[in-house]
Structure formats: C-alpha cells, structure tokens
Amino acid sequence: MTTTFRPPAVPLVTVDPYFSVWSAADQLYEDHTRHWTNKTQGMVGMAVIDGKIRRFMGKIGLHDRSANVLEPGVLVQTSLTVEPVTTRYTFEGEGIELDVQFTTPLLLDDLELLSRPVTYISFHVRAIDHRKHEVKIYFDVTGEWCVNTASQQVTWSSSVIDNQFHALSMGTVEQPILKLAGDDTRIDWGYMYLVVPLSPHSKAVHHSISGRVHYARTGQLKVEEDEYNPRAVSENMPVMAVEMDMGLVEEETACRYLLLAYDDIHSIEYFHQPLNAYWRKDGMTFHHMLVMAGQQYEEISQRCQIFNRELLEESQAAGGDSYRDILALTYRQAIAAHKLVADYDGSVLFFSKENFSNGCIATVDVSYPSIPLFLRYNPEMVKGMMRPIFKYAKSSEWAFEFAPHDVGTYPQANGQVYGENKLEYQMPIEECGNMLLMAAAVSKFEKHAEFAREHWEHLKKWASYLLQHGLDPANQLCTDDFAGHLAHNANLSIKAILGIAAYAYMCEQLGMREEETLYREAAAKMAQEWVYMAEADDHYKLTFDSQDETWSMKYNLVWDRLLDFNLFPKEVAERELNHYKQKQNRYGTPLDSRDTYTKSDWLVWCAFMSETKEQFEQMILPLWQFMNETTSRVPVTDWYDTLTGQQMNFQNRSVVGGFFIYLLNKGTSHSHSN
C-alpha cells in the first residue's frame, strides 16, 4: 500500500489519549517525536554499521539546545507505509536496509488485546550490497513520556520479568493518580516501560541525554550511576535505552523487537470511583500482561498483517485509493482517542476524550459521528460509549429532561462541567437525537433491541422530548457548537425526525405496536413538513427562516438510508449533493454558507449518500488532498478551512471513526452501482 500519500502526522504509538506519540515530519529523523498535543515525547533510533553511527529516528539534542549537539548523519528514509494498525519506515545506507515497524494491535474483535497498553517496535535489517555488515541498533525513550511538565521529578528502576524479559520503567515520584483533568495535558502518574526479550544480544540501561550524546559520538552505551535518582525531567533528562546487536548481517533479514508499554494503575475516575483498564478485569498483573504480550509477538504480528490486508482491500474496493489511504491513516486515531475500561460488573465502558476541543469525556456528539467504525467491527463499543450517559441521566445530578452532553473532563467522569452546566450551553435536540439514533443503530447491527430495552425509560423520555420540540428547534447549540447558537436549524430538525423514527424502529423490534405506529406516523408527517419548510429552489436552507441562498450539509440524513426509514423523498439527498458539488473548494465542501471551513466527518457522511462510487470518490478526493497537502502537521483534524487547508482547531479526535461509514453497506440494504 505504499503510495505518494503524505500523512499530516504519522501514528507511531497509539494506545489511548495519554499513550499516543506521533511523527509530524516527512522523515522520521527530521524532528522529535511528539504526543498528539504537539509536546515533545522523544524517541531516538540509531544504527551502528561497521562502526559508523547513523540516525534513523528523532533528534539527539533537546529543543532549543539542539544546536549545541552535532547530530550524526542519517540512514536515508526511502519509504513510509501507513496501514490500519502498523506504520512501516524503510531506511538505506552503508550497505544495509533497515525496516522499522510500529504496531499497536487495536483489533476490535479482541477487547483484552485491544486494551493492552502495548506497542511493538520491530527492526528488520538486511545487507543490500552483497557484503556482510556488523550492525547494532540503539533505541531510547525519554522521561517526557510520564510527566505533564518537565519540572516534575521521576524515578526509575530495572527488573527481569519471569526470566524472559528485561524491563526498564520510569514514573513520577509524586504519583498523583487521576488527579489531573483537562484538555492539553499528559499523564503524570503510572509508569512508562521499555521491555526487551532477555538475550545476550541486548543491553537495556537507564541513562540520560548526555548518555545518548555519548552513544551518538562513540557507539558505546554509557551506564550511568544511580545517585541522581530521582530527578526532574528537565535536569539532564532521564532516558531508558536499549542496544540490540544484530550480529553479522547478510542478505537474509535479521530481526529484533521491543515493547513500549504504560502501566496507568487506574485509568478513569467514574462517579468518584477509580476504574481499571479492561485487560485488568480478571485480576491480571501488569507484569503478567507484559509476558503474554511478549510471548504472543509472532501470533499478534500475523493477526495484524491479516487485518491490515483485509481492511486495505475492502476500503479500496468500496471507495478507491483515496478512501483506502484515509481509513488506513485514521483507524488507530479513532480508537486511541478512547480509553477502554471495565465497570465493576465487568461491562464495557469506552470513554472518548474530546481532544483539543475542551477535554470532555464521553461526549455524546463526539461518540455519534465516530460510531460507523465500531458498528462495522464491534457494536459493543458503541454500547460502551452510551452506558456512562445513561448512568448519569439516571442520577439525581442530572436535572434536565433531555440527554446529557458528556459526563465530565477526561479522565474524571464525575458529571458534566461543560458550559458550567447551564441550560444555554446544552444541546437538547442534538443529544436526544444522537442517543436514539445510536441505540437504533446498535439494535440494527446486533439484530435485537435488548440494549435499548435495558434503557427504555430514558429512550422513551427523549423520544417524547423530540416529538414536542424537534421539528422546528429553538435557539440552541448543536454538535457544530463552534458555529454558535442557531434557531430553526434545518439539519438539526432532520436529526430530531430521524431520532423519533429510530424510537419507532426500536418499538417495532420490542413488539410495541401502538407506540411504533404513533411515532412512525409522527416522523413521516414531520418529514413532509420539513421538505416544505426547508425548500429553496435547487437545495434546502440552513434554517427554516433564512434566505434561499443559505445552505448547509445535511449529514444527519444518512440514517434515513442506513436504517431504511425512507422518510425523506430521494430527491432531497440528490438535490443537496448536487448543490454541494457547486460549492466544493479545493479541500472540500464547506459545512454551510456561513464560512469556508468544513467538518471532515460530515463531509464523508454526505459523500455516503452518493448514488455511485464515482460520485463518492469525487466528493472525498478533496479530503485526501487536504491530508496530503496541509501545513498543519498534527494528527488528523476534523475541522479545517476548505480554501487554505489550515486546521481551525481539534486534532486527534475519535470522530474520524465516521469515515468508515461507507463500509457499513454490508450491514444495510444500501448499495451502489458503478
């Protein structure tokens, strides 16, 4: 799948909102590796080939002091391939080829594996000049990975686990578990691990930035004294390093691997109780998990290769080369913007973080756009997003008759703090519609409505709310809250109408015939009224009371087709898509007539309503071009300007799971002719 596609940022370590490190450079050695917040979380890779030291990852020096360090020459990067769960770089120089692979096994059909906080890094070396070469690989990670600020003190240790693996670990002295909540933050509790199989060919040591510089000059590991343990990360930054001797390398490939892992101890505070990562639910220890992860390296690698191939083939067949590249880049991002934990009864809870938006946890209108990916592979994840909202709505803490927006600020899911919980900042129609449509989608893809039955009291209340207030929404926020309050919002009205239809659909599944008829007929009548109220010549308006020239992407319409409601005449989508084509800029169709920015998740949802594969490809090509050309070098943003390709805000958010909507054809009656 090697293409000319240049990702805005490349996923390297993608586990959860804290354990998430990327490369924002064209070549892996051009810049430091970075947490998704853009803060440096350094990794350095060097190869010693016949005594010559060559760098292939990161920078030896630090930040503004880099100028004082003579960076070694590089092994030239010759290719980059991003697959759904694997990123592969290839380098050449001094007669060898080095292949470096970062694999995070985010396989949605295996939740224990998915929730393990482990990324594998593997190194494959071969001679390409018909000669033999002595090769050593040096790799390190810094103390930046386990602090929020460089002034925090860290301590470190080394251990042999089960006589099979050598583990280096590092963490803060303070260990303020789950104390820090917010958006632009990094974890400052728990322990970062660098783990290698125990072998005479590998040496793992704690040293420092000066030790790294020493290696860059001499090719020799410097074991430093431990008397400065603990110390602040800003003081001769502590580093965990490993040297792997690949031996005398010939044309046959020599391979080694290591694990990066993070023990967060507790993952989420859930209504004032700490919850652990899902993999811990049966009492497994962190060391036992590491041993299993190491022992299963070959098996997991094969499973990941198979999954990569299947998703690449499926996405290319469905939507072409551009669609394949988009999904390959965003698969890990969509999952790793969440944390998977187990409730005390063992049930799945899947918490999103609203990255570079406001840091909210379990935000309903962030879950809603993300669900196509999870419906495609495991609807249990969608239920895991919804359970915290139902729990909060049932509590005495929630005072409103509509659905909540979120349950707190990551990682503290103790109740909503968004907009100071004032009514004017709520999203009544938005969140009721989202919860009903998500519940109906789960029912469709699970082929039964038992999850809906469990939460019927609230689904019924929210459907009733939409029946009363949904057709012509009052002045309020919707998911596109950055655009401000809006009254008579035509797209939000669609959500309300389809939310009512979703409730009728679940009534049907549960045998509630009278209620099904009542809500189904109400939704059908409202859809007819909507067409009359929103019509504007060749398209439909932004708001019912606005001028005919206004317009907006009616992305909520996708559920009319996905859930086979067929409430709106077919020409509504046809006219809308033709209008979007007229408004399309280099990097896509704007969100609406008020500005030139767009939301990429909604752009793909609108493209889904295309009548042909060709029309779909034409509509998403600008999104591919944006990713390929933007100068905003961050994990994929979903909010950007369609003229300049500049990021507006938001990055590394879970909503990119919405890009997978075109793969849901298999689960619906919707199909495309070519």
mmCIF file with all atom_site columns, N, CA, C and O in Angstrom, residues 453-494:
data_model
loop_
_atom_site.group_PDB
_atom_site.id
_atom_site.type_symbol
_atom_site.label_atom_id
_atom_site.label_alt_id
_atom_site.label_comp_id
_atom_site.label_asym_id
_atom_site.label_entity_id
_atom_site.label_seq_id
_atom_site.pdbx_PDB_ins_code
_atom_site.Cartn_x
_atom_site.Cartn_y
_atom_site.Cartn_z
_atom_site.occupancy
_atom_site.B_iso_or_equiv
_atom_site.pdbx_formal_charge
_atom_site.auth_seq_id
_atom_site.auth_comp_id
_atom_site.auth_asym_id
_atom_site.auth_atom_id
_atom_site.pdbx_PDB_model_num
ATOM 1   N N  . ARG A 1 453 ? -33.893 -2.055 25.386 1.00 0.00 ? 453 ARG A N  1
ATOM 2   C CA . ARG A 1 453 ? -34.853 -2.432 26.431 1.00 0.00 ? 453 ARG A CA 1
ATOM 3   C C  . ARG A 1 453 ? -34.312 -2.084 27.826 1.00 0.00 ? 453 ARG A C  1
ATOM 4   O O  . ARG A 1 453 ? -35.049 -1.603 28.688 1.00 0.00 ? 453 ARG A O  1
ATOM 5   N N  . GLU A 1 454 ? -33.020 -2.299 28.035 1.00 0.00 ? 454 GLU A N  1
ATOM 6   C CA . GLU A 1 454 ? -32.395 -2.004 29.334 1.00 0.00 ? 454 GLU A CA 1
ATOM 7   C C  . GLU A 1 454 ? -32.528 -0.535 29.709 1.00 0.00 ? 454 GLU A C  1
ATOM 8   O O  . GLU A 1 454 ? -32.561 -0.186 30.894 1.00 0.00 ? 454 GLU A O  1
ATOM 9   N N  . HIS A 1 455 ? -32.579 0.334  28.698 1.00 0.00 ? 455 HIS A N  1
ATOM 10  C CA . HIS A 1 455 ? -32.541 1.779  28.950 1.00 0.00 ? 455 HIS A CA 1
ATOM 11  C C  . HIS A 1 455 ? -33.791 2.466  28.416 1.00 0.00 ? 455 HIS A C  1
ATOM 12  O O  . HIS A 1 455 ? -33.756 3.637  28.053 1.00 0.00 ? 455 HIS A O  1
ATOM 13  N N  . TRP A 1 456 ? -34.897 1.725  28.402 1.00 0.00 ? 456 TRP A N  1
ATOM 14  C CA . TRP A 1 456 ? -36.104 2.195  27.726 1.00 0.00 ? 456 TRP A CA 1
ATOM 15  C C  . TRP A 1 456 ? -36.692 3.456  28.348 1.00 0.00 ? 456 TRP A C  1
ATOM 16  O O  . TRP A 1 456 ? -37.192 4.343  27.646 1.00 0.00 ? 456 TRP A O  1
ATOM 17  N N  . GLU A 1 457 ? -36.599 3.563  29.647 1.00 0.00 ? 457 GLU A N  1
ATOM 18  C CA . GLU A 1 457 ? -37.184 4.721  30.333 1.00 0.00 ? 457 GLU A CA 1
ATOM 19  C C  . GLU A 1 457 ? -36.639 6.033  29.752 1.00 0.00 ? 457 GLU A C  1
ATOM 20  O O  . GLU A 1 457 ? -37.395 6.972  29.475 1.00 0.00 ? 457 GLU A O  1
ATOM 21  N N  . HIS A 1 458 ? -35.329 6.084  29.560 1.00 0.00 ? 458 HIS A N  1
ATOM 22  C CA . HIS A 1 458 ? -34.733 7.320  29.057 1.00 0.00 ? 458 HIS A CA 1
ATOM 23  C C  . HIS A 1 458 ? -34.922 7.478  27.556 1.00 0.00 ? 458 HIS A C  1
ATOM 24  O O  . HIS A 1 458 ? -35.142 8.599  27.081 1.00 0.00 ? 458 HIS A O  1
ATOM 25  N N  . LEU A 1 459 ? -34.842 6.397  26.805 1.00 0.00 ? 459 LEU A N  1
ATOM 26  C CA . LEU A 1 459 ? -35.079 6.495  25.360 1.00 0.00 ? 459 LEU A CA 1
ATOM 27  C C  . LEU A 1 459 ? -36.490 7.006  25.092 1.00 0.00 ? 459 LEU A C  1
ATOM 28  O O  . LEU A 1 459 ? -36.707 7.855  24.215 1.00 0.00 ? 459 LEU A O  1
ATOM 29  N N  . LYS A 1 460 ? -37.451 6.525  25.861 1.00 0.00 ? 460 LYS A N  1
ATOM 30  C CA . LYS A 1 460 ? -38.845 6.970  25.698 1.00 0.00 ? 460 LYS A CA 1
ATOM 31  C C  . LYS A 1 460 ? -38.980 8.457  26.049 1.00 0.00 ? 460 LYS A C  1
ATOM 32  O O  . LYS A 1 460 ? -39.647 9.221  25.332 1.00 0.00 ? 460 LYS A O  1
ATOM 33  N N  . LYS A 1 461 ? -38.349 8.856  27.131 1.00 0.00 ? 461 LYS A N  1
ATOM 34  C CA . LYS A 1 461 ? -38.417 10.260 27.556 1.00 0.00 ? 461 LYS A CA 1
ATOM 35  C C  . LYS A 1 461 ? -37.815 11.170 26.484 1.00 0.00 ? 461 LYS A C  1
ATOM 36  O O  . LYS A 1 461 ? -38.359 12.237 26.175 1.00 0.00 ? 461 LYS A O  1
ATOM 37  N N  . TRP A 1 462 ? -36.678 10.744 25.901 1.00 0.00 ? 462 TRP A N  1
ATOM 38  C CA . TRP A 1 462 ? -36.005 11.588 24.914 1.00 0.00 ? 462 TRP A CA 1
ATOM 39  C C  . TRP A 1 462 ? -36.765 11.612 23.588 1.00 0.00 ? 462 TRP A C  1
ATOM 40  O O  . TRP A 1 462 ? -36.786 12.634 22.902 1.00 0.00 ? 462 TRP A O  1
ATOM 41  N N  . ALA A 1 463 ? -37.398 10.510 23.232 1.00 0.00 ? 463 ALA A N  1
ATOM 42  C CA . ALA A 1 463 ? -38.227 10.497 22.020 1.00 0.00 ? 463 ALA A CA 1
ATOM 43  C C  . ALA A 1 463 ? -39.420 11.442 22.192 1.00 0.00 ? 463 ALA A C  1
ATOM 44  O O  . ALA A 1 463 ? -39.787 12.180 21.267 1.00 0.00 ? 463 ALA A O  1
ATOM 45  N N  . SER A 1 464 ? -40.009 11.425 23.365 1.00 0.00 ? 464 SER A N  1
ATOM 46  C CA . SER A 1 464 ? -41.120 12.330 23.657 1.00 0.00 ? 464 SER A CA 1
ATOM 47  C C  . SER A 1 464 ? -40.672 13.783 23.582 1.00 0.00 ? 464 SER A C  1
ATOM 48  O O  . SER A 1 464 ? -41.391 14.653 23.066 1.00 0.00 ? 464 SER A O  1
ATOM 49  N N  . TYR A 1 465 ? -39.476 14.060 24.071 1.00 0.00 ? 465 TYR A N  1
ATOM 50  C CA . TYR A 1 465 ? -38.930 15.415 24.010 1.00 0.00 ? 465 TYR A CA 1
ATOM 51  C C  . TYR A 1 465 ? -38.802 15.877 22.549 1.00 0.00 ? 465 TYR A C  1
ATOM 52  O O  . TYR A 1 465 ? -39.170 17.008 22.205 1.00 0.00 ? 465 TYR A O  1
ATOM 53  N N  . LEU A 1 466 ? -38.281 14.985 21.697 1.00 0.00 ? 466 LEU A N  1
ATOM 54  C CA . LEU A 1 466 ? -38.127 15.339 20.282 1.00 0.00 ? 466 LEU A CA 1
ATOM 55  C C  . LEU A 1 466 ? -39.477 15.543 19.611 1.00 0.00 ? 466 LEU A C  1
ATOM 56  O O  . LEU A 1 466 ? -39.625 16.411 18.741 1.00 0.00 ? 466 LEU A O  1
ATOM 57  N N  . LEU A 1 467 ? -40.454 14.752 20.006 1.00 0.00 ? 467 LEU A N  1
ATOM 58  C CA . LEU A 1 467 ? -41.799 14.880 19.441 1.00 0.00 ? 467 LEU A CA 1
ATOM 59  C C  . LEU A 1 467 ? -42.363 16.276 19.734 1.00 0.00 ? 467 LEU A C  1
ATOM 60  O O  . LEU A 1 467 ? -43.005 16.896 18.884 1.00 0.00 ? 467 LEU A O  1
ATOM 61  N N  . GLN A 1 468 ? -42.074 16.772 20.915 1.00 0.00 ? 468 GLN A N  1
ATOM 62  C CA . GLN A 1 468 ? -42.595 18.086 21.319 1.00 0.00 ? 468 GLN A CA 1
ATOM 63  C C  . GLN A 1 468 ? -41.778 19.248 20.759 1.00 0.00 ? 468 GLN A C  1
ATOM 64  O O  . GLN A 1 468 ? -42.333 20.294 20.417 1.00 0.00 ? 468 GLN A O  1
ATOM 65  N N  . HIS A 1 469 ? -40.458 19.086 20.673 1.00 0.00 ? 469 HIS A N  1
ATOM 66  C CA . HIS A 1 469 ? -39.597 20.243 20.405 1.00 0.00 ? 469 HIS A CA 1
ATOM 67  C C  . HIS A 1 469 ? -38.741 20.119 19.136 1.00 0.00 ? 469 HIS A C  1
ATOM 68  O O  . HIS A 1 469 ? -38.010 21.058 18.822 1.00 0.00 ? 469 HIS A O  1
ATOM 69  N N  . GLY A 1 470 ? -38.827 18.976 18.439 1.00 0.00 ? 470 GLY A N  1
ATOM 70  C CA . GLY A 1 470 ? -37.810 18.683 17.431 1.00 0.00 ? 470 GLY A CA 1
ATOM 71  C C  . GLY A 1 470 ? -38.018 19.241 16.039 1.00 0.00 ? 470 GLY A C  1
ATOM 72  O O  . GLY A 1 470 ? -37.046 19.503 15.336 1.00 0.00 ? 470 GLY A O  1
ATOM 73  N N  . LEU A 1 471 ? -39.251 19.416 15.603 1.00 0.00 ? 471 LEU A N  1
ATOM 74  C CA . LEU A 1 471 ? -39.465 19.793 14.199 1.00 0.00 ? 471 LEU A CA 1
ATOM 75  C C  . LEU A 1 471 ? -38.844 21.140 13.870 1.00 0.00 ? 471 LEU A C  1
ATOM 76  O O  . LEU A 1 471 ? -38.158 21.287 12.858 1.00 0.00 ? 471 LEU A O  1
ATOM 77  N N  . ASP A 1 472 ? -39.064 22.127 14.718 1.00 0.00 ? 472 ASP A N  1
ATOM 78  C CA . ASP A 1 472 ? -38.536 23.471 14.478 1.00 0.00 ? 472 ASP A CA 1
ATOM 79  C C  . ASP A 1 472 ? -37.733 23.889 15.708 1.00 0.00 ? 472 ASP A C  1
ATOM 80  O O  . ASP A 1 472 ? -38.243 24.567 16.601 1.00 0.00 ? 472 ASP A O  1
ATOM 81  N N  . PRO A 1 473 ? -36.453 23.481 15.789 1.00 0.00 ? 473 PRO A N  1
ATOM 82  C CA . PRO A 1 473 ? -35.688 23.664 17.026 1.00 0.00 ? 473 PRO A CA 1
ATOM 83  C C  . PRO A 1 473 ? -35.575 25.128 17.451 1.00 0.00 ? 473 PRO A C  1
ATOM 84  O O  . PRO A 1 473 ? -35.379 26.021 16.623 1.00 0.00 ? 473 PRO A O  1
ATOM 85  N N  . ALA A 1 474 ? -35.685 25.348 18.741 1.00 0.00 ? 474 ALA A N  1
ATOM 86  C CA . ALA A 1 474 ? -35.479 26.684 19.311 1.00 0.00 ? 474 ALA A CA 1
ATOM 87  C C  . ALA A 1 474 ? -33.998 27.052 19.210 1.00 0.00 ? 474 ALA A C  1
ATOM 88  O O  . ALA A 1 474 ? -33.156 26.238 18.824 1.00 0.00 ? 474 ALA A O  1
ATOM 89  N N  . ASN A 1 475 ? -33.653 28.279 19.583 1.00 0.00 ? 475 ASN A N  1
ATOM 90  C CA . ASN A 1 475 ? -32.271 28.758 19.523 1.00 0.00 ? 475 ASN A CA 1
ATOM 91  C C  . ASN A 1 475 ? -31.406 27.946 20.490 1.00 0.00 ? 475 ASN A C  1
ATOM 92  O O  . ASN A 1 475 ? -31.590 28.010 21.705 1.00 0.00 ? 475 ASN A O  1
ATOM 93  N N  . GLN A 1 476 ? -30.479 27.165 19.946 1.00 0.00 ? 476 GLN A N  1
ATOM 94  C CA . GLN A 1 476 ? -29.653 26.292 20.776 1.00 0.00 ? 476 GLN A CA 1
ATOM 95  C C  . GLN A 1 476 ? -28.419 25.850 20.013 1.00 0.00 ? 476 GLN A C  1
ATOM 96  O O  . GLN A 1 476 ? -28.304 26.036 18.806 1.00 0.00 ? 476 GLN A O  1
ATOM 97  N N  . LEU A 1 477 ? -27.501 25.252 20.754 1.00 0.00 ? 477 LEU A N  1
ATOM 98  C CA . LEU A 1 477 ? -26.298 24.689 20.147 1.00 0.00 ? 477 LEU A CA 1
ATOM 99  C C  . LEU A 1 477 ? -26.608 23.325 19.553 1.00 0.00 ? 477 LEU A C  1
ATOM 100 O O  . LEU A 1 477 ? -27.508 22.618 20.009 1.00 0.00 ? 477 LEU A O  1
ATOM 101 N N  . CYS A 1 478 ? -25.830 22.967 18.524 1.00 0.00 ? 478 CYS A N  1
ATOM 102 C CA . CYS A 1 478 ? -25.820 21.581 18.048 1.00 0.00 ? 478 CYS A CA 1
ATOM 103 C C  . CYS A 1 478 ? -24.380 21.102 18.114 1.00 0.00 ? 478 CYS A C  1
ATOM 104 O O  . CYS A 1 478 ? -23.508 21.788 18.657 1.00 0.00 ? 478 CYS A O  1
ATOM 105 N N  . THR A 1 479 ? -24.087 19.947 17.566 1.00 0.00 ? 479 THR A N  1
ATOM 106 C CA . THR A 1 479 ? -22.726 19.410 17.649 1.00 0.00 ? 479 THR A CA 1
ATOM 107 C C  . THR A 1 479 ? -21.698 20.357 17.053 1.00 0.00 ? 479 THR A C  1
ATOM 108 O O  . THR A 1 479 ? -20.554 20.391 17.482 1.00 0.00 ? 479 THR A O  1
ATOM 109 N N  . ASP A 1 480 ? -22.092 21.143 16.065 1.00 0.00 ? 480 ASP A N  1
ATOM 110 C CA . ASP A 1 480 ? -21.187 22.131 15.465 1.00 0.00 ? 480 ASP A CA 1
ATOM 111 C C  . ASP A 1 480 ? -21.229 23.413 16.304 1.00 0.00 ? 480 ASP A C  1
ATOM 112 O O  . ASP A 1 480 ? -21.476 24.509 15.791 1.00 0.00 ? 480 ASP A O  1
ATOM 113 N N  . ASP A 1 481 ? -20.965 23.270 17.609 1.00 0.00 ? 481 ASP A N  1
ATOM 114 C CA . ASP A 1 481 ? -21.157 24.381 18.541 1.00 0.00 ? 481 ASP A CA 1
ATOM 115 C C  . ASP A 1 481 ? -20.185 25.530 18.308 1.00 0.00 ? 481 ASP A C  1
ATOM 116 O O  . ASP A 1 481 ? -20.442 26.656 18.726 1.00 0.00 ? 481 ASP A O  1
ATOM 117 N N  . PHE A 1 482 ? -19.061 25.244 17.629 1.00 0.00 ? 482 PHE A N  1
ATOM 118 C CA . PHE A 1 482 ? -18.111 26.304 17.305 1.00 0.00 ? 482 PHE A CA 1
ATOM 119 C C  . PHE A 1 482 ? -18.746 27.367 16.404 1.00 0.00 ? 482 PHE A C  1
ATOM 120 O O  . PHE A 1 482 ? -18.259 28.497 16.327 1.00 0.00 ? 482 PHE A O  1
ATOM 121 N N  . ALA A 1 483 ? -19.823 27.016 15.692 1.00 0.00 ? 483 ALA A N  1
ATOM 122 C CA . ALA A 1 483 ? -20.517 27.969 14.813 1.00 0.00 ? 483 ALA A CA 1
ATOM 123 C C  . ALA A 1 483 ? -21.539 28.809 15.570 1.00 0.00 ? 483 ALA A C  1
ATOM 124 O O  . ALA A 1 483 ? -22.143 29.716 14.998 1.00 0.00 ? 483 ALA A O  1
ATOM 125 N N  . GLY A 1 484 ? -21.740 28.518 16.850 1.00 0.00 ? 484 GLY A N  1
ATOM 126 C CA . GLY A 1 484 ? -22.644 29.312 17.675 1.00 0.00 ? 484 GLY A CA 1
ATOM 127 C C  . GLY A 1 484 ? -24.074 28.802 17.683 1.00 0.00 ? 484 GLY A C  1
ATOM 128 O O  . GLY A 1 484 ? -24.423 27.830 17.016 1.00 0.00 ? 484 GLY A O  1
ATOM 129 N N  . HIS A 1 485 ? -24.904 29.478 18.485 1.00 0.00 ? 485 HIS A N  1
ATOM 130 C CA . HIS A 1 485 ? -26.313 29.121 18.594 1.00 0.00 ? 485 HIS A CA 1
ATOM 131 C C  . HIS A 1 485 ? -27.031 29.374 17.271 1.00 0.00 ? 485 HIS A C  1
ATOM 132 O O  . HIS A 1 485 ? -26.668 30.262 16.506 1.00 0.00 ? 485 HIS A O  1
ATOM 133 N N  . LEU A 1 486 ? -28.056 28.567 17.031 1.00 0.00 ? 486 LEU A N  1
ATOM 134 C CA . LEU A 1 486 ? -28.842 28.710 15.807 1.00 0.00 ? 486 LEU A CA 1
ATOM 135 C C  . LEU A 1 486 ? -30.272 28.260 16.093 1.00 0.00 ? 486 LEU A C  1
ATOM 136 O O  . LEU A 1 486 ? -30.488 27.209 16.701 1.00 0.00 ? 486 LEU A O  1
ATOM 137 N N  . ALA A 1 487 ? -31.244 29.087 15.665 1.00 0.00 ? 487 ALA A N  1
ATOM 138 C CA . ALA A 1 487 ? -32.651 28.700 15.785 1.00 0.00 ? 487 ALA A CA 1
ATOM 139 C C  . ALA A 1 487 ? -33.153 28.187 14.443 1.00 0.00 ? 487 ALA A C  1
ATOM 140 O O  . ALA A 1 487 ? -32.608 28.525 13.386 1.00 0.00 ? 487 ALA A O  1
ATOM 141 N N  . HIS A 1 488 ? -34.167 27.333 14.455 1.00 0.00 ? 488 HIS A N  1
ATOM 142 C CA . HIS A 1 488 ? -34.830 26.821 13.242 1.00 0.00 ? 488 HIS A CA 1
ATOM 143 C C  . HIS A 1 488 ? -33.843 26.062 12.337 1.00 0.00 ? 488 HIS A C  1
ATOM 144 O O  . HIS A 1 488 ? -33.948 26.107 11.121 1.00 0.00 ? 488 HIS A O  1
ATOM 145 N N  . ASN A 1 489 ? -32.893 25.356 12.970 1.00 0.00 ? 489 ASN A N  1
ATOM 146 C CA . ASN A 1 489 ? -31.807 24.666 12.272 1.00 0.00 ? 489 ASN A CA 1
ATOM 147 C C  . ASN A 1 489 ? -32.359 23.470 11.489 1.00 0.00 ? 489 ASN A C  1
ATOM 148 O O  . ASN A 1 489 ? -32.837 22.492 12.075 1.00 0.00 ? 489 ASN A O  1
ATOM 149 N N  . ALA A 1 490 ? -32.280 23.539 10.153 1.00 0.00 ? 490 ALA A N  1
ATOM 150 C CA . ALA A 1 490 ? -32.897 22.507 9.307  1.00 0.00 ? 490 ALA A CA 1
ATOM 151 C C  . ALA A 1 490 ? -32.224 21.149 9.451  1.00 0.00 ? 490 ALA A C  1
ATOM 152 O O  . ALA A 1 490 ? -32.890 20.111 9.459  1.00 0.00 ? 490 ALA A O  1
ATOM 153 N N  . ASN A 1 491 ? -30.892 21.123 9.569  1.00 0.00 ? 491 ASN A N  1
ATOM 154 C CA . ASN A 1 491 ? -30.183 19.852 9.724  1.00 0.00 ? 491 ASN A CA 1
ATOM 155 C C  . ASN A 1 491 ? -30.461 19.233 11.087 1.00 0.00 ? 491 ASN A C  1
ATOM 156 O O  . ASN A 1 491 ? -30.611 18.018 11.216 1.00 0.00 ? 491 ASN A O  1
ATOM 157 N N  . LEU A 1 492 ? -30.559 20.074 12.125 1.00 0.00 ? 492 LEU A N  1
ATOM 158 C CA . LEU A 1 492 ? -30.879 19.580 13.464 1.00 0.00 ? 492 LEU A CA 1
ATOM 159 C C  . LEU A 1 492 ? -32.307 19.028 13.496 1.00 0.00 ? 492 LEU A C  1
ATOM 160 O O  . LEU A 1 492 ? -32.581 18.028 14.178 1.00 0.00 ? 492 LEU A O  1
ATOM 161 N N  . SER A 1 493 ? -33.203 19.645 12.741 1.00 0.00 ? 493 SER A N  1
ATOM 162 C CA . SER A 1 493 ? -34.573 19.142 12.631 1.00 0.00 ? 493 SER A CA 1
ATOM 163 C C  . SER A 1 493 ? -34.589 17.733 12.036 1.00 0.00 ? 493 SER A C  1
ATOM 164 O O  . SER A 1 493 ? -35.344 16.863 12.482 1.00 0.00 ? 493 SER A O  1
ATOM 165 N N  . ILE A 1 494 ? -33.733 17.488 11.033 1.00 0.00 ? 494 ILE A N  1
ATOM 166 C CA . ILE A 1 494 ? -33.626 16.135 10.441 1.00 0.00 ? 494 ILE A CA 1
ATOM 167 C C  . ILE A 1 494 ? -33.241 15.129 11.523 1.00 0.00 ? 494 ILE A C  1
ATOM 168 O O  . ILE A 1 494 ? -33.801 14.034 11.604 1.00 0.00 ? 494 ILE A O  1
#
